[in-house]
Coordinates of C-alpha atoms in Angstrom, one line a residue:
Chain A
M922 CA -42.1 65.6 155.0
A923 CA -43.7 63.4 152.3
I924 CA -46.6 65.0 150.3
A925 CA -49.7 63.2 149.0
N926 CA -49.8 63.0 145.2
P927 CA -52.6 65.3 144.3
I928 CA -52.9 63.8 140.9
A929 CA -54.7 60.5 140.5
P930 CA -53.2 57.9 138.1
P931 CA -54.9 58.0 134.7
A932 CA -57.9 55.8 134.3
V933 CA -57.6 52.4 132.5
S934 CA -58.4 53.2 128.9
E935 CA -61.3 51.6 127.1
E936 CA -58.9 50.0 124.8
T937 CA -57.1 48.3 127.7
L938 CA -60.4 47.2 129.1
Q939 CA -61.4 45.6 125.9
R940 CA -58.1 44.0 125.2
P941 CA -58.5 40.2 125.0
W942 CA -56.5 37.9 127.4
R943 CA -52.8 38.0 126.9
F944 CA -49.9 36.2 128.6
D945 CA -46.6 38.0 129.2
V946 CA -44.0 35.5 128.0
F947 CA -40.9 37.6 129.0
A948 CA -42.3 38.1 132.5
R949 CA -42.8 34.4 132.9
W950 CA -39.6 33.3 131.3
P951 CA -37.0 36.1 131.7
W952 CA -34.3 33.9 130.1
L953 CA -36.1 34.3 126.8
K954 CA -35.9 38.1 127.1
R955 CA -32.2 37.8 128.0
L956 CA -31.8 35.6 124.8
V957 CA -33.5 38.1 122.4
R958 CA -31.6 40.9 124.0
M959 CA -28.3 39.4 123.1
R960 CA -26.8 41.4 120.3
T961 CA -25.9 38.1 118.5
F962 CA -29.5 36.8 118.7
Q963 CA -30.7 37.6 115.2
F964 CA -27.5 36.8 113.5
L965 CA -27.5 33.4 115.2
A966 CA -31.1 32.9 114.1
I967 CA -30.4 33.9 110.5
L968 CA -26.9 32.0 110.1
P969 CA -28.3 28.4 109.7
N970 CA -30.9 29.6 107.1
L971 CA -28.2 31.6 105.3
L972 CA -26.1 28.5 104.9
L973 CA -29.1 26.4 103.9
F974 CA -30.1 29.1 101.4
Y975 CA -26.6 28.9 100.0
L976 CA -26.9 25.2 99.6
F977 CA -30.3 25.7 98.0
L978 CA -29.0 28.1 95.4
I979 CA -26.1 25.8 94.6
A980 CA -28.6 22.9 94.3
G981 CA -30.9 25.1 92.1
L982 CA -28.0 26.1 89.7
F983 CA -26.0 22.9 89.7
G984 CA -28.2 20.1 91.0
T985 CA -30.5 17.8 89.1
P986 CA -33.2 19.5 87.2
V987 CA -35.7 16.9 88.5
G988 CA -37.8 18.9 91.0
N989 CA -38.5 16.0 93.5
R990 CA -34.9 15.1 93.6
N991 CA -33.6 18.6 94.3
I992 CA -33.4 20.1 97.8
I993 CA -34.4 23.6 96.7
I994 CA -37.7 22.3 95.5
V995 CA -38.4 19.7 98.2
F996 CA -37.2 21.7 101.1
V997 CA -38.5 25.1 100.2
W998 CA -41.8 24.3 98.4
I999 CA -42.8 21.3 100.6
L1000 CA -41.1 21.5 104.0
W1001 CA -40.6 25.2 104.4
W1002 CA -43.9 26.2 103.0
F1003 CA -45.8 23.7 105.2
V1004 CA -44.0 24.8 108.3
L1005 CA -44.3 28.5 107.5
I1006 CA -48.1 28.4 106.8
T1007 CA -49.2 25.9 109.3
V1008 CA -46.9 26.5 112.2
M1009 CA -44.8 29.7 112.0
V1010 CA -47.5 32.2 110.9
P1011 CA -50.4 31.0 113.2
L1012 CA -48.3 30.3 116.2
G1013 CA -45.4 32.7 115.7
S1014 CA -46.6 35.7 113.8
R1015 CA -43.7 36.9 111.6
V1016 CA -41.1 34.8 113.3
W1017 CA -39.9 33.7 109.8
C1018 CA -38.8 37.3 109.3
T1019 CA -36.6 37.0 112.5
M1020 CA -34.5 34.3 110.7
C1021 CA -35.1 35.1 107.0
P1022 CA -31.7 35.3 105.2
L1023 CA -32.9 37.5 102.3
P1024 CA -32.3 40.9 103.9
F1025 CA -29.1 39.8 105.7
F1026 CA -26.6 41.3 103.2
G1027 CA -28.7 44.4 102.9
D1028 CA -28.7 45.0 106.7
W1029 CA -25.0 44.3 106.7
V1030 CA -24.1 46.9 104.1
Q1031 CA -26.5 49.4 105.6
R1032 CA -25.2 48.9 109.1
R1033 CA -21.6 47.9 108.4
A1034 CA -22.1 45.6 111.3
V1035 CA -23.5 42.1 111.7
V1036 CA -23.9 42.2 115.5
L1037 CA -22.8 45.6 116.9
V1038 CA -24.9 48.8 117.0
H1039 CA -23.6 52.1 115.7
P1040 CA -24.8 55.0 117.6
G1041 CA -24.9 58.2 115.7
K1042 CA -27.2 60.3 113.5
S1043 CA -28.8 59.3 110.2
P1044 CA -32.0 61.0 109.4
G1045 CA -34.9 59.9 111.6
T1046 CA -32.7 57.7 113.8
E1047 CA -30.2 57.7 116.6
N1048 CA -28.0 55.3 114.7
R1049 CA -25.4 55.7 112.0
F1050 CA -26.5 54.0 108.7
F1051 CA -24.5 53.8 105.5
G1052 CA -25.7 53.9 102.0
L1053 CA -27.9 56.7 100.5
H1054 CA -30.6 56.2 103.2
R1055 CA -33.3 57.7 100.9
R1056 CA -37.1 57.9 101.5
W1057 CA -39.0 55.3 99.6
P1058 CA -41.4 57.0 97.1
K1059 CA -44.6 58.0 99.0
Q1060 CA -46.8 56.6 96.1
L1061 CA -45.3 53.1 96.6
S1062 CA -45.5 53.2 100.4
N1063 CA -48.1 50.5 100.6
I1064 CA -48.2 46.8 99.8
W1065 CA -49.5 46.9 96.2
L1066 CA -46.1 45.9 94.9
Q1067 CA -46.1 42.9 97.1
N1068 CA -49.6 42.1 96.0
L1069 CA -48.7 42.2 92.3
G1070 CA -45.4 40.5 92.9
F1071 CA -46.9 37.6 94.7
L1072 CA -49.6 37.3 92.1
F1073 CA -47.0 37.3 89.3
L1074 CA -44.9 34.7 91.1
A1075 CA -48.0 32.6 91.7
T1076 CA -48.8 32.7 88.0
F1077 CA -45.5 30.9 87.4
S1078 CA -45.9 28.6 90.4
A1079 CA -45.8 25.5 88.3
L1080 CA -42.4 26.5 87.1
L1081 CA -41.3 27.6 90.5
V1082 CA -42.2 24.3 92.2
T1083 CA -40.9 22.0 89.6
R1084 CA -37.8 23.7 88.0
P1085 CA -34.9 24.1 90.6
I1086 CA -33.1 26.6 88.3
F1087 CA -36.1 28.8 88.2
S1088 CA -36.5 28.8 92.0
A1089 CA -32.8 29.5 92.3
V1090 CA -33.0 32.5 89.9
V1091 CA -36.1 33.9 91.8
F1092 CA -34.4 33.7 95.1
G1093 CA -31.2 35.2 93.6
V1094 CA -33.1 38.1 92.4
L1095 CA -34.8 38.6 95.7
F1096 CA -31.4 38.5 97.4
A1097 CA -30.0 41.1 95.1
L1098 CA -33.0 43.3 95.4
A1099 CA -33.0 43.2 99.2
T1100 CA -29.4 44.2 99.1
G1101 CA -29.7 46.8 96.4
L1102 CA -32.6 48.5 97.9
A1103 CA -30.8 48.6 101.3
L1104 CA -28.0 50.5 99.6
V1105 CA -30.3 53.2 98.3
Y1106 CA -33.3 53.3 100.7
R1107 CA -33.6 53.4 104.4
L1108 CA -34.1 50.5 106.7
R1109 CA -36.0 47.5 105.6
T1110 CA -37.5 49.0 102.4
F1111 CA -37.4 45.6 100.6
C1112 CA -39.3 43.8 103.5
N1113 CA -41.9 46.5 104.0
Y1114 CA -42.8 47.2 100.3
V1115 CA -41.3 44.7 97.9
C1116 CA -40.8 41.2 99.3
P1117 CA -43.7 39.1 98.1
I1118 CA -43.5 36.7 101.0
S1119 CA -43.6 39.5 103.4
G1120 CA -46.9 40.7 102.0
F1121 CA -48.8 37.6 102.9
L1122 CA -47.0 37.2 106.2
S1123 CA -48.0 40.7 107.1
L1124 CA -51.7 39.8 106.5
Y1125 CA -51.8 36.4 108.1
A1126 CA -49.6 37.4 111.1
M1127 CA -52.8 39.3 112.3
T1128 CA -54.2 35.9 113.3
S1129 CA -51.2 34.8 115.2
T1130 CA -51.2 33.7 118.8
V1131 CA -48.2 35.9 119.6
E1132 CA -47.6 39.5 119.6
L1133 CA -44.7 41.9 120.5
R1134 CA -46.2 44.9 122.2
S1135 CA -45.5 47.5 124.9
V1136 CA -46.3 46.3 128.4
D1137 CA -47.7 49.6 129.5
K1138 CA -48.8 52.1 126.9
N1139 CA -48.5 55.0 129.5
E1140 CA -44.8 54.4 129.7
C1141 CA -44.5 55.0 126.0
L1142 CA -46.6 58.2 126.3
K1143 CA -44.0 59.6 128.8
C1144 CA -41.0 58.3 126.9
S1145 CA -39.3 61.2 125.2
S1146 CA -36.6 59.2 123.4
K1147 CA -38.9 57.0 121.3
A1148 CA -35.9 54.7 121.1
C1149 CA -38.0 51.7 119.9
I1150 CA -38.4 53.4 116.6
R1151 CA -35.4 55.7 116.6
G1152 CA -32.8 53.3 118.0
S1153 CA -30.2 54.0 120.7
E1154 CA -26.7 52.9 121.6
K1155 CA -28.3 49.5 122.6
G1156 CA -30.4 48.8 119.6
W1157 CA -30.9 49.7 116.0
A1158 CA -33.8 51.9 114.9
C1159 CA -36.8 49.6 114.2
P1160 CA -36.0 48.3 110.7
W1161 CA -39.7 48.1 109.9
N1162 CA -40.4 51.7 111.0
V1163 CA -43.0 50.6 113.5
Y1164 CA -43.8 52.6 116.7
M1165 CA -44.3 50.3 119.6
G1166 CA -45.9 52.8 121.7
K1167 CA -49.2 52.5 119.8
L1168 CA -48.7 49.3 118.0
D1169 CA -52.0 47.4 117.9
R1170 CA -51.5 44.8 115.2
N1171 CA -48.9 42.4 114.0
N1172 CA -48.8 43.2 110.2
Y1173 CA -45.6 45.1 110.0
C1174 CA -43.6 43.9 113.0
G1175 CA -40.9 41.7 111.8
L1176 CA -40.1 40.4 115.3
C1177 CA -36.3 41.4 115.0
F1178 CA -36.5 42.3 118.8
E1179 CA -34.4 45.5 118.3
C1180 CA -37.0 47.5 120.3
V1181 CA -36.6 45.1 123.3
K1182 CA -32.9 46.0 123.3
S1183 CA -33.4 49.7 122.8
C1184 CA -36.3 50.5 124.9
P1185 CA -35.0 52.6 127.8
N1186 CA -38.0 51.7 130.1
D1187 CA -37.8 47.9 129.7
N1188 CA -41.4 48.1 128.5
I1189 CA -41.6 45.7 125.5
S1190 CA -42.6 42.1 125.8
L1191 CA -43.8 39.1 123.9
F1192 CA -47.3 38.1 124.6
V1193 CA -49.3 35.0 123.9
R1194 CA -52.9 35.6 123.0
P1195 CA -55.9 33.6 121.6
F1196 CA -55.8 32.8 117.9
S1197 CA -57.5 35.3 115.5
T1198 CA -58.9 37.5 118.2
S1199 CA -56.9 40.7 118.6
D1200 CA -55.9 42.4 115.3
V1201 CA -59.1 42.5 113.3
I1202 CA -58.8 45.7 111.2
L1203 CA -57.5 46.1 107.7
R1204 CA -56.5 49.7 107.1
G1205 CA -56.3 50.1 103.4
Y1206 CA -57.5 48.8 100.0
D1207 CA -54.0 47.3 99.4
E1208 CA -54.5 45.1 102.5
V1209 CA -58.0 44.0 101.4
W1210 CA -56.8 43.2 97.9
K1211 CA -54.0 41.2 99.5
A1212 CA -56.7 39.2 101.4
C1213 CA -58.6 38.7 98.2
I1214 CA -55.6 37.7 96.2
M1215 CA -54.5 35.1 98.8
L1216 CA -57.8 33.5 99.1
V1217 CA -58.3 33.3 95.3
L1218 CA -54.7 31.8 94.9
A1219 CA -55.5 29.2 97.6
L1220 CA -58.5 28.3 95.4
T1221 CA -56.7 28.2 92.1
Y1222 CA -53.8 26.3 93.6
S1223 CA -56.3 23.7 94.9
V1224 CA -58.0 23.5 91.5
M1225 CA -54.6 23.1 89.8
L1226 CA -52.8 20.8 92.1
L1227 CA -55.4 18.9 93.9
G1228 CA -58.4 18.9 91.6
P1229 CA -59.3 16.3 89.1
W1230 CA -59.1 18.8 86.2
G1231 CA -55.9 17.9 84.3
R1232 CA -56.5 20.7 81.7
F1233 CA -56.0 23.5 84.3
K1234 CA -52.8 21.9 85.4
D1235 CA -51.5 21.6 81.9
W1236 CA -52.4 25.3 81.2
A1237 CA -50.4 26.4 84.3
N1238 CA -47.5 24.0 83.5
V1239 CA -46.4 26.0 80.4
S1240 CA -42.8 25.0 80.6
E1241 CA -43.6 21.3 79.9
V1242 CA -46.8 21.4 78.0
R1243 CA -45.9 24.6 76.0
N1244 CA -49.5 25.5 75.6
W1245 CA -49.1 29.3 75.6
G1246 CA -52.6 30.0 74.8
G1247 CA -53.8 27.9 77.7
F1248 CA -51.2 29.6 79.9
G1249 CA -52.4 33.0 78.9
L1250 CA -56.0 31.9 79.7
F1251 CA -54.9 30.6 83.0
A1252 CA -52.9 33.7 83.9
A1253 CA -55.5 36.1 82.8
G1254 CA -58.2 34.1 84.5
Q1255 CA -56.4 34.0 87.8
A1256 CA -55.5 37.7 87.7
L1257 CA -59.1 38.6 86.8
L1258 CA -60.5 36.4 89.6
A1259 CA -58.1 37.7 92.2
L1260 CA -58.1 41.4 91.3
V1261 CA -61.5 42.1 89.9
I1262 CA -64.1 39.2 90.2
F1263 CA -63.7 38.3 93.9
P1264 CA -63.1 41.7 95.2
G1265 CA -66.2 42.7 93.2
L1266 CA -68.2 40.0 94.9
Y1267 CA -67.0 41.1 98.2
Y1268 CA -67.8 44.7 97.5
L1269 CA -71.3 43.6 96.3
S1270 CA -71.8 41.8 99.6
I1271 CA -70.9 45.0 101.4
R1272 CA -73.3 47.0 99.4
L1273 CA -76.0 44.5 100.1
A1274 CA -75.0 44.6 103.8
K1275 CA -75.4 48.3 103.9
W1276 CA -78.7 48.2 102.1
Y1277 CA -80.1 45.3 104.2
A1278 CA -79.0 46.8 107.5
K1279 CA -80.1 50.3 106.5
A1280 CA -76.6 51.5 107.6
D1281 CA -76.7 54.8 105.6
S1282 CA -74.6 56.5 108.1
I1283 CA -71.6 54.2 107.7
P1284 CA -69.5 54.9 104.6
T1285 CA -69.3 51.9 102.2
K1286 CA -65.5 52.2 102.4
E1287 CA -65.5 51.9 106.1
L1288 CA -67.7 48.7 106.0
F1289 CA -65.6 47.3 103.1
L1290 CA -62.3 47.8 105.0
K1291 CA -63.6 46.6 108.4
Y1292 CA -65.5 43.5 107.4
A1293 CA -62.6 42.3 105.2
Y1294 CA -60.8 40.8 108.1
A1295 CA -63.3 37.8 107.6
L1296 CA -61.2 36.9 104.6
V1297 CA -58.0 36.7 106.7
P1298 CA -58.5 33.6 108.9
M1299 CA -60.6 32.1 106.1
G1300 CA -57.6 32.5 103.7
L1301 CA -54.9 31.4 106.2
L1302 CA -56.9 28.2 107.1
A1303 CA -57.7 27.5 103.4
W1304 CA -54.0 27.6 102.7
I1305 CA -53.3 25.3 105.6
A1306 CA -56.0 22.9 104.3
F1307 CA -54.4 23.1 100.9
S1308 CA -50.9 22.5 102.3
V1309 CA -51.7 19.4 104.4
P1310 CA -51.9 17.0 101.5
L1311 CA -48.8 18.6 100.0
L1312 CA -46.8 17.3 103.0
M1313 CA -48.7 14.1 103.5
V1314 CA -48.5 13.0 99.9
N1315 CA -45.0 14.4 99.1
G1316 CA -43.3 14.5 102.5
S1317 CA -41.3 11.3 101.8
Y1318 CA -39.3 13.2 99.3
I1319 CA -37.8 15.1 102.1
V1320 CA -36.3 11.8 103.6
S1321 CA -34.8 10.9 100.2
V1322 CA -33.5 14.2 99.2
I1323 CA -31.7 14.9 102.6
S1324 CA -29.2 12.2 101.6
D1325 CA -28.9 13.4 98.1
P1326 CA -29.6 17.1 98.1
L1327 CA -28.4 17.9 94.7
G1328 CA -29.6 14.7 93.1
W1329 CA -26.1 13.6 92.1
G1330 CA -26.4 10.0 93.3
M1331 CA -25.0 10.7 96.9
N1332 CA -26.3 8.8 99.8
L1333 CA -25.2 10.8 102.8
F1334 CA -27.5 9.3 105.4
G1335 CA -28.5 6.1 103.7
T1336 CA -32.0 7.3 102.8
A1337 CA -31.5 8.4 99.2
E1338 CA -33.5 5.5 97.9
F1339 CA -36.4 6.0 100.4
P1340 CA -39.5 5.3 98.2
W1341 CA -42.3 7.8 97.6
A1342 CA -44.8 6.9 100.3
P1343 CA -47.8 9.1 100.8
L1344 CA -48.6 9.4 104.5
W1345 CA -52.2 8.3 105.4
P1346 CA -53.6 10.0 102.2
E1347 CA -57.1 8.8 103.1
W1348 CA -57.1 10.9 106.2
V1349 CA -56.5 14.0 104.3
P1350 CA -60.1 15.1 103.9
F1351 CA -60.8 14.5 107.5
I1352 CA -58.1 16.9 108.5
Q1353 CA -59.0 19.5 105.8
V1354 CA -62.7 19.7 106.6
P1355 CA -62.3 20.9 110.3
I1356 CA -59.6 23.3 109.2
L1357 CA -62.0 24.9 106.6
L1358 CA -64.8 25.1 109.0
A1359 CA -62.5 26.7 111.6
G1360 CA -61.7 29.3 108.8
F1361 CA -65.3 30.1 108.4
Y1362 CA -65.9 30.3 112.2
Y1363 CA -62.9 32.7 112.9
G1364 CA -63.7 34.7 109.7
F1365 CA -67.3 35.2 110.9
R1366 CA -66.2 35.8 114.5
G1367 CA -63.8 38.6 113.5
M1368 CA -66.4 40.3 111.3
H1369 CA -68.9 40.0 114.3
K1370 CA -66.3 41.6 116.6
V1371 CA -65.8 44.5 114.2
G1372 CA -69.6 44.8 113.6
R1373 CA -70.3 45.2 117.3
Q1374 CA -68.3 48.3 117.3
L1375 CA -70.2 49.7 114.3
F1376 CA -73.8 48.7 115.2
S1377 CA -75.4 49.0 118.6
D1378 CA -78.7 47.4 117.4
P1379 CA -78.2 43.6 117.3
A1380 CA -80.8 43.2 114.6
Q1381 CA -78.9 45.8 112.3
L1382 CA -75.6 44.1 113.2
Y1383 CA -76.9 40.7 112.0
R1384 CA -78.4 42.1 108.9
S1385 CA -75.1 43.7 108.1
L1386 CA -73.3 40.5 108.6
L1387 CA -75.5 38.4 106.6
P1388 CA -74.3 39.1 102.9
P1389 CA -70.6 38.9 103.7
A1390 CA -71.2 35.8 105.7
V1391 CA -73.1 34.2 102.8
L1392 CA -70.1 34.9 100.6
L1393 CA -67.8 33.5 103.2
L1394 CA -69.9 30.3 103.4
A1395 CA -70.0 30.0 99.7
V1396 CA -66.1 30.3 99.6
T1397 CA -66.0 27.5 102.3
L1398 CA -68.3 25.3 100.4
V1399 CA -66.3 25.7 97.2
F1400 CA -63.2 24.7 99.1
L1401 CA -65.0 21.8 100.7
K1402 CA -66.2 20.7 97.3
L1403 CA -62.6 20.9 96.0
F1404 CA -61.0 19.0 98.9
V1405 CA -63.6 16.4 99.6
G1406 CA -65.6 16.3 96.5
Chain B
M896 CA -41.6 75.9 157.7
S897 CA -43.7 74.8 154.7
T898 CA -47.1 73.5 155.2
P899 CA -48.5 70.4 153.3
H900 CA -50.8 72.6 151.2
L901 CA -47.9 74.8 150.2
D902 CA -45.9 71.7 149.3
V903 CA -48.7 70.4 147.1
R904 CA -49.0 73.7 145.3
R905 CA -45.3 73.8 144.7
A906 CA -45.2 70.1 143.6
T907 CA -48.1 70.7 141.2
L908 CA -46.5 73.7 139.5
L909 CA -43.1 71.9 139.5
R910 CA -44.7 68.9 137.7
A911 CA -46.4 71.1 135.2
I912 CA -42.9 72.6 134.4
Q913 CA -41.3 69.1 134.2
I914 CA -44.2 68.0 131.8
E915 CA -43.5 70.9 129.5
T916 CA -39.8 70.1 129.4
R917 CA -40.5 66.5 128.8
N918 CA -42.9 67.3 126.0
A919 CA -40.4 69.5 124.3
R920 CA -38.1 66.5 124.2
V921 CA -40.9 64.3 122.8
Y922 CA -41.5 66.8 120.0
D923 CA -37.8 67.0 119.3
S924 CA -37.8 63.2 118.9
L925 CA -40.8 63.3 116.7
A926 CA -39.3 66.0 114.6
Q927 CA -36.1 64.0 114.2
L928 CA -38.2 60.8 113.4
F929 CA -39.8 62.5 110.4
Q930 CA -36.6 63.9 109.0
G931 CA -36.2 63.0 105.4
Y932 CA -39.9 62.2 105.1
D933 CA -42.1 65.4 105.1
D934 CA -40.0 68.5 105.9
S935 CA -43.2 70.4 106.9
V936 CA -44.0 67.7 109.5
T937 CA -40.5 68.0 110.9
A938 CA -40.8 71.7 111.0
I939 CA -44.2 71.7 112.8
F940 CA -42.9 69.3 115.4
R941 CA -39.8 71.5 115.9
E942 CA -42.1 74.5 116.2
M943 CA -44.1 72.7 118.9
A944 CA -40.9 71.7 120.7
A945 CA -39.8 75.3 120.9
E946 CA -43.3 76.4 122.1
E947 CA -43.2 73.8 124.8
R948 CA -39.8 75.1 125.9
Q949 CA -41.4 78.6 126.0
H950 CA -44.3 77.3 128.1
G951 CA -41.8 75.7 130.5
A952 CA -39.9 79.0 130.8
E953 CA -43.2 80.9 131.5
L954 CA -44.1 78.4 134.2
E955 CA -40.6 78.6 135.7
H956 CA -41.0 82.3 135.9
R957 CA -44.3 81.9 137.8
Y958 CA -42.8 79.4 140.1
G959 CA -39.9 81.7 140.9
E960 CA -42.3 84.6 141.7
R961 CA -44.3 82.3 144.1
F962 CA -41.8 79.9 145.6
G963 CA -38.4 81.2 144.9
P964 CA -35.6 79.5 143.0
L965 CA -36.4 76.3 141.1
P966 CA -35.1 73.2 142.8
S967 CA -32.7 71.0 140.9
P968 CA -34.5 68.6 138.5
A969 CA -36.0 65.7 140.4
E970 CA -37.1 62.4 138.9
E971 CA -39.3 62.4 135.8
P972 CA -43.0 63.0 136.5
K973 CA -44.9 59.8 136.7
E974 CA -48.2 61.2 135.4
V975 CA -49.1 61.4 131.8
I976 CA -51.4 64.4 131.9
E977 CA -50.1 66.1 128.8
A978 CA -48.5 63.7 126.4
P979 CA -48.1 64.2 122.7
D980 CA -47.7 60.9 120.8
L981 CA -48.1 59.5 117.4
D982 CA -51.6 58.2 116.8
D983 CA -50.7 55.8 114.0
P984 CA -47.9 53.3 114.7
E985 CA -47.5 52.7 111.1
A986 CA -47.4 56.3 109.9
L987 CA -43.8 56.0 108.8
I988 CA -44.4 52.8 106.9
F989 CA -47.2 54.4 104.9
D990 CA -45.5 57.8 104.8
S991 CA -48.9 59.1 105.8
M992 CA -48.3 61.8 108.4
T993 CA -49.5 65.3 107.5
V994 CA -48.9 68.7 109.0
E995 CA -52.6 68.7 110.2
Q996 CA -52.2 65.4 111.9
A997 CA -49.0 66.6 113.6
L998 CA -50.9 69.6 114.9
E999 CA -53.7 67.4 116.1
V1000 CA -51.2 65.5 118.1
G1001 CA -50.3 68.6 120.0
L1002 CA -53.9 69.8 120.2
R1003 CA -55.0 66.5 121.8
A1004 CA -52.3 66.7 124.3
E1005 CA -53.1 70.3 125.3
E1006 CA -56.8 69.5 125.5
T1007 CA -56.1 66.6 127.8
A1008 CA -54.0 68.8 130.0
R1009 CA -56.6 71.5 130.1
E1010 CA -59.4 69.1 131.0
F1011 CA -57.2 67.5 133.7
Y1012 CA -56.3 70.8 135.4
A1013 CA -59.9 72.0 135.1
R1014 CA -61.2 68.8 136.6
E1015 CA -58.6 68.8 139.4
S1016 CA -59.4 72.5 140.1
S1017 CA -63.1 71.6 140.8
R1018 CA -62.1 68.7 143.0
T1019 CA -59.7 70.3 145.3
T1020 CA -60.8 72.1 148.5
D1021 CA -57.7 74.2 149.0
P1022 CA -58.4 77.6 147.5
E1023 CA -54.8 78.3 146.8
L1024 CA -54.3 75.0 145.1
Q1025 CA -57.5 75.5 143.2
K1026 CA -56.1 78.8 141.9
V1027 CA -52.9 77.1 140.7
Y1028 CA -55.0 74.5 138.9
R1029 CA -57.2 77.1 137.3
E1030 CA -54.2 79.0 136.2
L1031 CA -52.8 76.0 134.6
A1032 CA -56.0 75.2 132.9
E1033 CA -56.1 78.7 131.5
F1034 CA -52.5 78.4 130.4
E1035 CA -53.4 75.2 128.5
E1036 CA -56.5 76.7 127.1
T1037 CA -54.3 79.4 125.5
H1038 CA -52.2 76.7 123.8
V1039 CA -55.4 74.9 122.7
R1040 CA -56.5 78.2 121.0
L1041 CA -53.2 78.7 119.4
L1042 CA -53.0 75.2 118.0
N1043 CA -56.6 75.4 116.8
E1044 CA -55.8 78.6 114.9
K1045 CA -52.8 77.0 113.3
L1046 CA -54.8 74.0 112.4
A1047 CA -57.6 76.1 110.8
E1048 CA -55.0 78.1 108.9
K1049 CA -53.4 74.9 107.6
R1050 CA -56.7 73.5 106.5
R1051 CA -57.6 76.8 104.9
T1052 CA -54.3 76.9 103.0
R1053 CA -54.8 73.3 101.9
S1054 CA -58.3 73.7 100.7
S1055 CA -57.4 76.8 98.7
T1056 CA -54.4 74.9 97.2
V1057 CA -56.9 72.2 96.2
R1058 CA -59.2 74.6 94.5

């Protein structure tokens, strides 16, 4: 005789009720799930980029030193950067990490496999890993190294985007670091804590319109294997050390899809969601500083590369102008602005917010961390606005360099002599202005969403929002001034 | 011939046993997950896994007394009721899990179970089933108390170390 279940199913959690709209991609298109479940999936995604990167390194080392004639400069710093910041991150989260070639050799030596999985026991996992598999120092288990690394590289950006050899050396060092760290430390230590690109991807992936999440969190509660993070005979332990059962933001999910393969309950899916709506909480000072650094760098790059002030450009371009004093001023000024002045202004706005809203019960730290999300969409869209003219003005180099990637006088596709031809440069400001305004809108909206959870009184909420919103508006106006004069 | 009420009582107790068994496996997984990070976190999860096994054995004993031999394991229980789980999905990235947090994971699971059984006990009209629920609620209450004591002890030790 069948018995009635005396225990009612658990109520829908508040979190589930509050979750914004999302669309299950794998449920709608199961072939996509079959594709990412293939063991060869990531290898096939990485392989073309690995070959391209090899070509870039060769071009950087042996090709012409003229930047706009060398594929490493044109493809990486014009095409790749543009596609990454304007398409991949906002629409695909960390999909670049799915196909990034930098950790390829590290993964290979660590797993001694390119495609297959080794079941077994290495500390923390149900897979057999090789190498020392050590724990990364606790003091460095944050993104400060990435913050400082990106700021350091950005200081030398004039070199990076004009000197092929410099770009090749930087990428070579990153390759070596990724491989070396994989030999000593467990999983994707390089990606989690060191890679400067990964740092800003983690931040801006929060805004993305896709997310990899568990379908039903209750399934994860009941799951005793925790195979998504520990691995299984079907998939590697999460290389990023993320637990899918409670994952609520994109920052550290590198979209490798190993959890889709290893989940015993078939409970992981890819979801589409509205832009800049779901992940709105920064959890540490390192993440807030990352947001500040990125916003300030978008500003200094715009001043340096798009503004009318030739002096700043000369200061940054130390390799040609050789003005070391000017470079020192530029580097110190940029670091000061990114690490002290702008975070200080933001802190001040939070102190003002607390005072004006009479929010004595909310710790300053909490408000400082929670309202910082405003800087995320603002920063991303400022970077997009900055990158638009890069492609529109310099995009024609892509056409010419594709026929002569090393600048050796080849003409593979008959386009080597394609002239430099900016694409509708007069339209650039008309594209930049709405992008910047969207940055302000999404920044404010994110802050408002967080604020609603902190303040039940609307008047208090709006008072708390006013000072950081003024700062956000000031930043928007500075960018507008820079871009459209 | 068994009555529907008897079946429900039996199923309830059986499910409680299965949940304890499942939780032991969850704690084992969590202990293994933190291997090589903080040994004290691994140790506390192992300890909780052992305790869950012991709870399961105690319930099995009660089941045996009441209903005879335990049936062969059926399918996994569908209900959550008591489910220890990591709160922070990024705990391993930031290496931020502490012994206190590990104990809180267990404590929250036990509290949820205690509240669930207490609620069900007040809902049901069958006095025998009510008794089973009440027993289970008391059973979980003991575990809550135990974990609270451990947590207090850890906090005391930590604050005295800080001083």
